[in-house]
Amino acid sequence: MRAVRFGALLTALAVGAAALPSGSAAAAVSEVDADSRTVDAAVIVPTTTSSGDDPLHTRAAAVVADMTTQEQAASVVMGHIPTTDAGALASYMQQGLGGFLLMGANIPDDESQLASLTAALTSDSALPPLIAIDQEGGIVSRLDADQYPASTTLKSLPVEATAAAFSARVALLVRAGIDVNFGTVADVTADPASFIYGRALGTDPATAAERVAAATTAQEPVVASTLKHFPGHGAAPGDSHHAIPTTDESLEQWRASDAVPFAAGIDAGASLLMFGHLSYTAVDAAPASLSPAWHAIARDELGFDGVIVTDDLGMLQSSGLPEYADPVANAVTALAAGSDLLLMVAGSTPETAGDMVDGIVAAVDSGTVSADRLAEAATRVMALRMQNAAAPAQWSLCGDCEPAT
């Protein structure tokens, strides 16, 4: 659980990291104690799990139990519409959606306008939705102010540079009212021709794991960080925005290679794990995002107990394969497979999220998805929303802060 006492420490971290030139290896965050997750004794982040004896989970489960099936279904959908019209966004979120993903079309000219826009997404200040962004930096960057080192250089710099860059990066997010970053690429490849090479934090499992863990540790005290794209793009050639990348890599090979950065990020406390539309045929012919087998591996083998979020389900449609042409069917299948948060961006209209909600309700009514599976997903998402709402940070620009040591 993120703590409420960020104060001067994290402002100093951000300012210290902001002062780093591209390529600098100066550290802006201290090592985090593995048991208490204490940063310089000023930010306390107790370990939490989704088990029934966790107080946060218990409170979230109670809230979900009082919701209708329709409300539960809406709470597991993260939607998107491409506009900066605050009124349109506020109206869109009145559906009770669990979250919203900001894309380039949602980013106004300056930070104050962005903060106003994110405020418009929240109809209940006591329980705001998850407001997410893909802020990797570098190749994938929604915020012009983010000029900090990114994967293209971080992969060849000392690990401390990754911590510094991501500390600075998430300061921009939280000042703008964003509390989820889909920003940590845990894929690994040494092939410069790979679609994911420029975005990966390492060229081999060990170095990628170090930087993924550093990025996670830097972000988690401030925002909910996300590891993507599980089980790993590196082994599966092709761009999942337009196809279903496929590999015949065995589970044993995966454990020794592509799994390593994800395991490191999970151990470092990542709040979310994004499943890619990737087919590892030796495990399951279906894309991982729709695969019960891969969800079981993440939960039972890697021990991930946070929120599993799909990559953009619109990408499945973009593959052109007829079996993935229906976004509602894709959402229902992903939920049944074990995903908790269903993300829909490409091709999304103001009606798409509502159609997904109605499809989930129909699936529960028909028994295609069990009521318990929906409640489980809704509880995980609710717990994260409650956690974020309980840990606000006030940010202001600081002209004379000294970098943290």
Coordinates of C-alpha atoms in Angstrom, one line a residue:
M1 CA 0.0 0.0 0.0
R2 CA 1.4 3.3 -1.0
A3 CA 1.9 5.6 2.0
V4 CA 0.5 9.1 2.5
R5 CA 3.9 10.6 3.6
F6 CA 5.6 11.5 0.4
G7 CA 6.4 15.1 1.2
A8 CA 9.8 16.6 0.5
L9 CA 11.6 13.3 -0.1
L10 CA 9.8 12.4 -3.3
T11 CA 9.8 16.0 -4.5
A12 CA 13.5 16.0 -3.9
L13 CA 13.8 12.7 -5.7
A14 CA 12.0 14.1 -8.7
V15 CA 13.9 17.3 -8.8
G16 CA 17.2 15.5 -8.3
A17 CA 16.4 13.1 -11.1
A18 CA 15.1 16.0 -13.3
A19 CA 18.5 17.6 -13.1
L20 CA 20.2 14.5 -14.6
P21 CA 21.4 14.9 -18.1
S22 CA 20.7 12.1 -20.5
G23 CA 23.3 9.5 -19.8
S24 CA 24.0 10.4 -16.2
A25 CA 24.2 7.5 -13.8
A26 CA 23.6 9.4 -10.6
A27 CA 21.1 7.7 -8.2
A28 CA 18.0 9.5 -7.1
V29 CA 16.5 6.8 -4.9
S30 CA 17.8 4.8 -2.1
E31 CA 17.7 1.1 -1.8
V32 CA 14.4 -0.3 -0.5
D33 CA 14.4 -2.7 2.4
A34 CA 12.9 -6.0 1.2
D35 CA 10.7 -6.5 4.3
S36 CA 9.3 -3.1 5.2
R37 CA 9.9 -1.4 1.9
T38 CA 11.1 1.7 3.6
V39 CA 12.8 4.5 1.6
D40 CA 15.1 6.6 3.8
A41 CA 12.6 5.9 6.7
A42 CA 10.3 8.5 5.2
V43 CA 8.1 6.5 2.8
I44 CA 6.6 3.4 4.4
V45 CA 5.1 0.9 2.0
P46 CA 3.8 -2.1 3.8
T47 CA 3.5 -5.3 1.9
T48 CA 0.0 -6.2 1.0
T49 CA -1.6 -9.2 -0.7
S50 CA -4.9 -10.0 -2.2
S51 CA -5.6 -12.8 0.4
G52 CA -8.7 -12.7 2.4
D53 CA -7.0 -11.7 5.6
D54 CA -5.7 -8.4 4.2
P55 CA -7.7 -5.5 5.5
L56 CA -7.7 -3.6 2.2
H57 CA -8.9 -6.7 0.3
T58 CA -11.6 -7.3 2.9
R59 CA -12.9 -3.7 2.6
A60 CA -12.8 -4.0 -1.2
A61 CA -14.7 -7.3 -1.2
A62 CA -17.3 -5.7 1.0
V63 CA -17.8 -2.8 -1.4
V64 CA -18.0 -5.2 -4.4
A65 CA -20.5 -7.4 -2.6
D66 CA -22.9 -4.5 -2.4
M67 CA -22.6 -3.8 -6.1
T68 CA -25.0 -5.0 -8.8
T69 CA -23.7 -7.3 -11.5
Q70 CA -23.8 -4.3 -13.9
E71 CA -21.8 -2.2 -11.5
Q72 CA -19.2 -4.9 -11.0
A73 CA -18.9 -5.4 -14.8
A74 CA -18.4 -1.7 -15.3
S75 CA -15.7 -1.6 -12.6
V76 CA -13.5 -4.1 -14.5
V77 CA -13.5 -2.1 -17.7
M78 CA -10.8 0.5 -18.5
G79 CA -12.1 2.6 -21.4
H80 CA -10.9 5.3 -23.7
I81 CA -12.3 8.0 -26.0
P82 CA -10.1 10.3 -28.0
T83 CA -11.0 13.8 -26.7
T84 CA -9.9 16.6 -24.5
D85 CA -13.4 17.8 -23.9
A86 CA -13.8 17.6 -20.1
G87 CA -17.6 17.4 -20.3
A88 CA -17.5 14.5 -22.7
L89 CA -15.0 12.7 -20.5
A90 CA -17.1 13.3 -17.4
S91 CA -20.2 12.0 -19.1
Y92 CA -18.3 8.9 -20.4
M93 CA -17.1 8.0 -16.9
Q94 CA -20.6 8.3 -15.5
Q95 CA -21.0 4.6 -16.6
G96 CA -19.0 3.7 -13.5
L97 CA -16.0 2.4 -15.4
G98 CA -13.1 1.2 -13.3
G99 CA -10.5 3.2 -15.2
F100 CA -9.5 5.4 -18.2
L101 CA -6.4 5.2 -20.3
L102 CA -5.0 8.6 -21.5
M103 CA -3.6 8.5 -25.0
G104 CA -2.1 11.2 -27.1
A105 CA -5.5 12.5 -28.1
N106 CA -6.3 13.2 -24.5
I107 CA -3.2 15.3 -23.7
P108 CA -3.8 19.1 -23.8
D109 CA -1.2 21.8 -24.2
D110 CA 0.0 22.2 -20.6
E111 CA 0.1 20.4 -17.3
S112 CA -2.6 22.5 -15.6
Q113 CA -5.0 21.7 -18.4
L114 CA -4.1 18.0 -18.1
A115 CA -4.8 18.1 -14.3
S116 CA -8.2 19.6 -15.0
L117 CA -8.9 16.9 -17.5
T118 CA -8.0 14.1 -15.2
A119 CA -10.2 15.7 -12.5
A120 CA -13.1 15.6 -14.9
L121 CA -12.7 11.8 -15.1
T122 CA -13.5 11.5 -11.4
S123 CA -17.2 11.6 -10.4
D124 CA -16.6 10.3 -6.9
S125 CA -13.5 11.8 -5.2
A126 CA -13.6 9.3 -2.4
L127 CA -13.2 6.4 -4.9
P128 CA -11.6 7.7 -8.1
P129 CA -11.2 5.5 -11.1
L130 CA -7.8 4.3 -12.2
I131 CA -6.3 6.9 -14.5
A132 CA -3.6 5.3 -16.6
I133 CA -1.0 6.3 -19.2
D134 CA 1.7 4.6 -21.3
Q135 CA 4.6 6.7 -20.1
E136 CA 7.7 4.6 -20.9
G137 CA 9.6 7.6 -22.0
G138 CA 11.5 7.8 -25.3
I139 CA 9.8 5.9 -28.0
V140 CA 6.5 5.6 -26.1
S141 CA 5.8 8.9 -24.4
R142 CA 2.6 10.9 -24.1
L143 CA 4.0 13.8 -22.1
D144 CA 6.2 16.3 -23.8
A145 CA 7.8 17.3 -20.5
D146 CA 9.3 13.8 -20.1
Q147 CA 12.8 14.3 -21.4
Y148 CA 14.4 11.9 -19.0
P149 CA 16.5 9.0 -20.1
A150 CA 14.5 6.1 -21.5
S151 CA 15.1 2.5 -22.6
T152 CA 17.2 3.3 -25.6
T153 CA 20.0 4.7 -23.3
L154 CA 19.1 3.1 -20.0
K155 CA 19.8 -0.4 -21.2
S156 CA 23.5 0.6 -21.5
L157 CA 23.7 2.7 -18.3
P158 CA 24.2 1.6 -14.7
V159 CA 21.0 0.4 -13.0
E160 CA 20.9 3.5 -10.8
A161 CA 20.1 5.6 -13.9
T162 CA 16.9 3.6 -14.4
A163 CA 15.8 4.4 -10.9
A164 CA 16.5 8.1 -11.3
A165 CA 14.8 8.4 -14.6
F166 CA 11.6 6.6 -13.4
S167 CA 11.5 8.6 -10.2
A168 CA 11.4 11.8 -12.2
R169 CA 9.0 10.4 -14.8
V170 CA 6.3 9.4 -12.3
A171 CA 6.5 12.8 -10.6
L172 CA 5.1 14.3 -13.8
L173 CA 2.3 11.7 -13.7
V174 CA 1.2 12.2 -10.2
R175 CA 1.2 16.0 -10.5
A176 CA -1.2 15.6 -13.4
G177 CA -3.6 13.3 -11.5
I178 CA -2.4 10.1 -13.1
D179 CA -2.1 7.1 -10.7
V180 CA -1.3 4.1 -13.0
N181 CA 1.7 3.9 -15.3
F182 CA 1.8 1.2 -18.1
G183 CA 5.4 2.2 -18.4
T184 CA 7.7 -0.7 -17.5
V185 CA 8.6 -2.9 -20.4
A186 CA 9.7 -6.3 -19.1
D187 CA 10.2 -7.8 -22.5
V188 CA 13.8 -8.8 -23.3
T189 CA 15.6 -9.2 -26.6
A190 CA 19.0 -8.8 -28.1
D191 CA 17.7 -8.5 -31.6
P192 CA 17.8 -4.9 -32.9
A193 CA 15.3 -5.9 -35.6
S194 CA 12.7 -6.8 -33.0
F195 CA 9.7 -4.6 -32.7
I196 CA 10.3 -4.4 -28.9
Y197 CA 14.1 -3.9 -28.9
G198 CA 14.0 -0.1 -28.6
R199 CA 11.6 -0.2 -25.7
A200 CA 13.2 -3.0 -23.7
L201 CA 15.3 -2.2 -20.6
G202 CA 17.8 -4.9 -21.2
T203 CA 19.3 -7.2 -23.9
D204 CA 19.5 -10.3 -21.7
P205 CA 17.4 -11.6 -18.9
A206 CA 19.7 -10.6 -16.1
T207 CA 20.3 -7.0 -17.1
A208 CA 16.7 -6.5 -18.0
A209 CA 15.6 -7.9 -14.7
E210 CA 17.8 -5.5 -12.8
R211 CA 16.4 -2.5 -14.6
V212 CA 12.8 -3.7 -14.4
A213 CA 13.1 -4.1 -10.7
A214 CA 14.7 -0.7 -10.4
A215 CA 11.9 1.0 -12.4
T216 CA 9.3 -0.8 -10.3
T217 CA 10.8 0.2 -7.0
A218 CA 11.2 3.8 -8.1
Q219 CA 7.5 4.0 -9.2
E220 CA 5.6 2.0 -6.7
P221 CA 5.8 4.5 -3.8
V222 CA 4.1 7.1 -6.0
V223 CA 1.9 5.4 -8.6
A224 CA 0.8 1.8 -9.5
S225 CA 3.4 0.5 -11.9
T226 CA 2.7 -2.1 -14.6
L227 CA 4.9 -4.8 -16.1
K228 CA 4.3 -5.5 -19.7
H229 CA 3.9 -7.5 -22.1
F230 CA 3.5 -10.9 -20.3
P231 CA 4.7 -13.5 -21.0
G232 CA 7.2 -11.6 -23.2
H233 CA 7.5 -10.1 -26.6
G234 CA 11.1 -10.9 -27.1
A235 CA 10.6 -14.6 -28.0
A236 CA 7.6 -13.9 -30.3
P237 CA 8.5 -12.0 -33.5
G238 CA 6.0 -9.5 -34.9
D239 CA 4.1 -6.4 -33.7
S240 CA 1.0 -7.3 -31.6
H241 CA -0.7 -4.1 -32.7
H242 CA -1.3 -5.7 -36.1
A243 CA -0.9 -9.5 -35.6
I244 CA -0.6 -12.2 -33.0
P245 CA 3.1 -12.7 -32.6
T246 CA 3.8 -16.4 -32.1
T247 CA 6.6 -18.5 -30.7
D248 CA 7.2 -22.2 -30.1
E249 CA 9.5 -21.5 -27.1
S250 CA 8.9 -24.1 -24.4
L251 CA 7.8 -23.4 -20.9
E252 CA 11.2 -24.5 -19.7
Q253 CA 13.0 -22.1 -22.0
W254 CA 10.6 -19.3 -21.0
R255 CA 11.4 -19.8 -17.3
A256 CA 15.1 -19.4 -18.0
S257 CA 14.8 -16.4 -20.2
D258 CA 11.7 -14.3 -20.8
A259 CA 10.2 -15.0 -17.4
V260 CA 13.2 -13.5 -15.5
P261 CA 12.4 -9.8 -15.8
F262 CA 8.8 -10.3 -15.0
A263 CA 9.7 -12.3 -11.9
A264 CA 12.0 -9.5 -10.8
G265 CA 9.3 -6.9 -11.3
I266 CA 6.8 -9.0 -9.4
D267 CA 9.2 -9.5 -6.5
A268 CA 9.8 -5.7 -6.5
G269 CA 6.1 -5.1 -5.9
A270 CA 4.5 -4.2 -9.3
S271 CA 0.8 -3.5 -8.8
L272 CA -0.3 -4.6 -12.3
L273 CA 0.8 -7.2 -14.8
M274 CA -0.3 -6.5 -18.5
F275 CA -0.9 -9.6 -20.6
G276 CA 0.1 -9.4 -24.2
H277 CA -1.7 -10.8 -27.3
L278 CA 1.2 -13.3 -27.7
S279 CA 0.9 -16.9 -28.6
Y280 CA 3.3 -19.3 -27.0
T281 CA 2.1 -22.4 -28.8
A282 CA 4.0 -24.9 -26.6
V283 CA 1.8 -23.7 -23.6
D284 CA -1.4 -22.6 -25.3
A285 CA -2.3 -21.8 -28.9
A286 CA -4.5 -18.9 -27.7
P287 CA -3.0 -15.5 -27.1
A288 CA -1.8 -15.1 -23.5
S289 CA -4.4 -12.4 -22.8
L290 CA -7.1 -15.0 -23.4
S291 CA -5.3 -18.1 -22.0
P292 CA -6.3 -19.6 -18.6
A293 CA -3.0 -21.5 -18.7
W294 CA -0.9 -18.3 -18.7
H295 CA -3.0 -16.7 -16.0
A296 CA -2.4 -19.7 -13.9
I297 CA 1.3 -19.5 -14.5
A298 CA 1.4 -15.8 -13.4
R299 CA -0.7 -16.5 -10.3
D300 CA 0.6 -19.9 -9.2
E301 CA 4.2 -20.0 -10.5
L302 CA 5.3 -16.4 -10.3
G303 CA 3.1 -15.6 -7.3
F304 CA 1.6 -12.4 -8.8
D305 CA -1.5 -11.3 -6.7
G306 CA -2.1 -7.9 -8.1
V307 CA -4.3 -6.7 -10.9
I308 CA -3.9 -8.5 -14.3
V309 CA -4.8 -6.1 -17.1
T310 CA -5.1 -7.0 -20.7
D311 CA -3.2 -5.1 -23.4
D312 CA -5.6 -3.1 -25.6
L313 CA -8.3 -5.6 -26.7
G314 CA -8.7 -3.5 -29.8
M315 CA -5.4 -4.8 -31.0
L316 CA -6.9 -8.3 -31.2
Q317 CA -9.4 -6.9 -33.7
S318 CA -6.6 -5.2 -35.6
S319 CA -5.0 -8.6 -36.2
G320 CA -7.6 -9.3 -38.8
L321 CA -8.3 -12.8 -37.5
P322 CA -12.1 -13.5 -37.6
E323 CA -12.1 -15.2 -34.2
Y324 CA -11.1 -11.9 -32.6
A325 CA -13.4 -9.6 -34.5
D326 CA -15.8 -9.1 -31.6
P327 CA -14.5 -6.8 -28.9
V328 CA -17.2 -7.9 -26.5
A329 CA -16.4 -11.6 -27.0
N330 CA -12.7 -10.8 -26.5
A331 CA -13.5 -9.0 -23.2
V332 CA -15.6 -11.9 -21.9
T333 CA -13.0 -14.5 -22.8
A334 CA -10.2 -12.5 -21.2
L335 CA -12.3 -12.1 -18.0
A336 CA -13.1 -15.8 -17.9
A337 CA -9.4 -16.7 -18.5
G338 CA -8.4 -14.7 -15.4
S339 CA -7.9 -11.0 -16.3
D340 CA -9.1 -8.5 -13.8
L341 CA -9.1 -5.2 -15.8
L342 CA -10.2 -5.1 -19.5
L343 CA -8.6 -2.4 -21.5
M344 CA -10.1 -1.2 -24.8
V345 CA -8.6 1.6 -26.9
A346 CA -8.2 1.0 -30.6
G347 CA -11.6 1.5 -32.3
S348 CA -13.2 2.5 -29.1
T349 CA -16.3 4.7 -29.3
P350 CA -18.4 6.2 -26.5
E351 CA -20.6 3.1 -26.8
T352 CA -17.9 0.4 -26.8
A353 CA -17.3 0.3 -23.0
G354 CA -21.0 0.0 -22.3
D355 CA -21.3 -2.8 -24.8
M356 CA -18.5 -4.6 -23.1
V357 CA -20.3 -4.1 -19.7
D358 CA -23.6 -5.5 -21.1
G359 CA -21.7 -8.4 -22.6
I360 CA -20.1 -9.3 -19.3
V361 CA -23.5 -9.1 -17.5
A362 CA -25.0 -11.4 -20.1
A363 CA -22.1 -13.8 -19.8
V364 CA -22.5 -14.0 -16.0
D365 CA -26.3 -14.4 -16.4
S366 CA -25.7 -17.3 -18.8
G367 CA -23.0 -19.0 -16.8
T368 CA -20.2 -18.3 -19.3
V369 CA -18.4 -16.4 -16.7
S370 CA -19.0 -17.2 -13.0
A371 CA -20.3 -14.6 -10.7
D372 CA -17.3 -15.4 -8.4
R373 CA -14.8 -14.7 -11.2
L374 CA -16.4 -11.3 -11.9
A375 CA -16.4 -10.5 -8.1
E376 CA -12.8 -11.6 -7.8
A377 CA -11.7 -9.4 -10.6
A378 CA -13.8 -6.5 -9.4
T379 CA -12.3 -6.9 -5.9
R380 CA -8.8 -6.7 -7.1
V381 CA -9.5 -3.6 -9.1
M382 CA -11.4 -2.1 -6.2
A383 CA -8.6 -2.7 -3.8
L384 CA -6.1 -0.9 -6.1
R385 CA -8.5 2.0 -6.5
M386 CA -8.9 2.2 -2.7
Q387 CA -5.2 2.0 -2.2
N388 CA -4.5 4.8 -4.7
A389 CA -7.3 7.0 -3.2
A390 CA -5.8 6.5 0.3
A391 CA -2.3 7.6 -0.7
P392 CA -2.5 11.1 -2.1
A393 CA 0.6 13.2 -2.8
Q394 CA 0.7 16.9 -3.2
W395 CA 3.2 18.0 -5.8
S396 CA 4.7 21.4 -6.5
L397 CA 7.7 22.6 -8.4
C398 CA 10.7 23.2 -6.2
G399 CA 13.4 25.6 -7.3
D400 CA 15.8 25.0 -4.5
C401 CA 15.5 21.4 -3.5
E402 CA 18.7 19.4 -3.2
P403 CA 18.9 16.0 -4.9
A404 CA 18.3 13.2 -2.5
T405 CA 21.4 11.1 -1.4

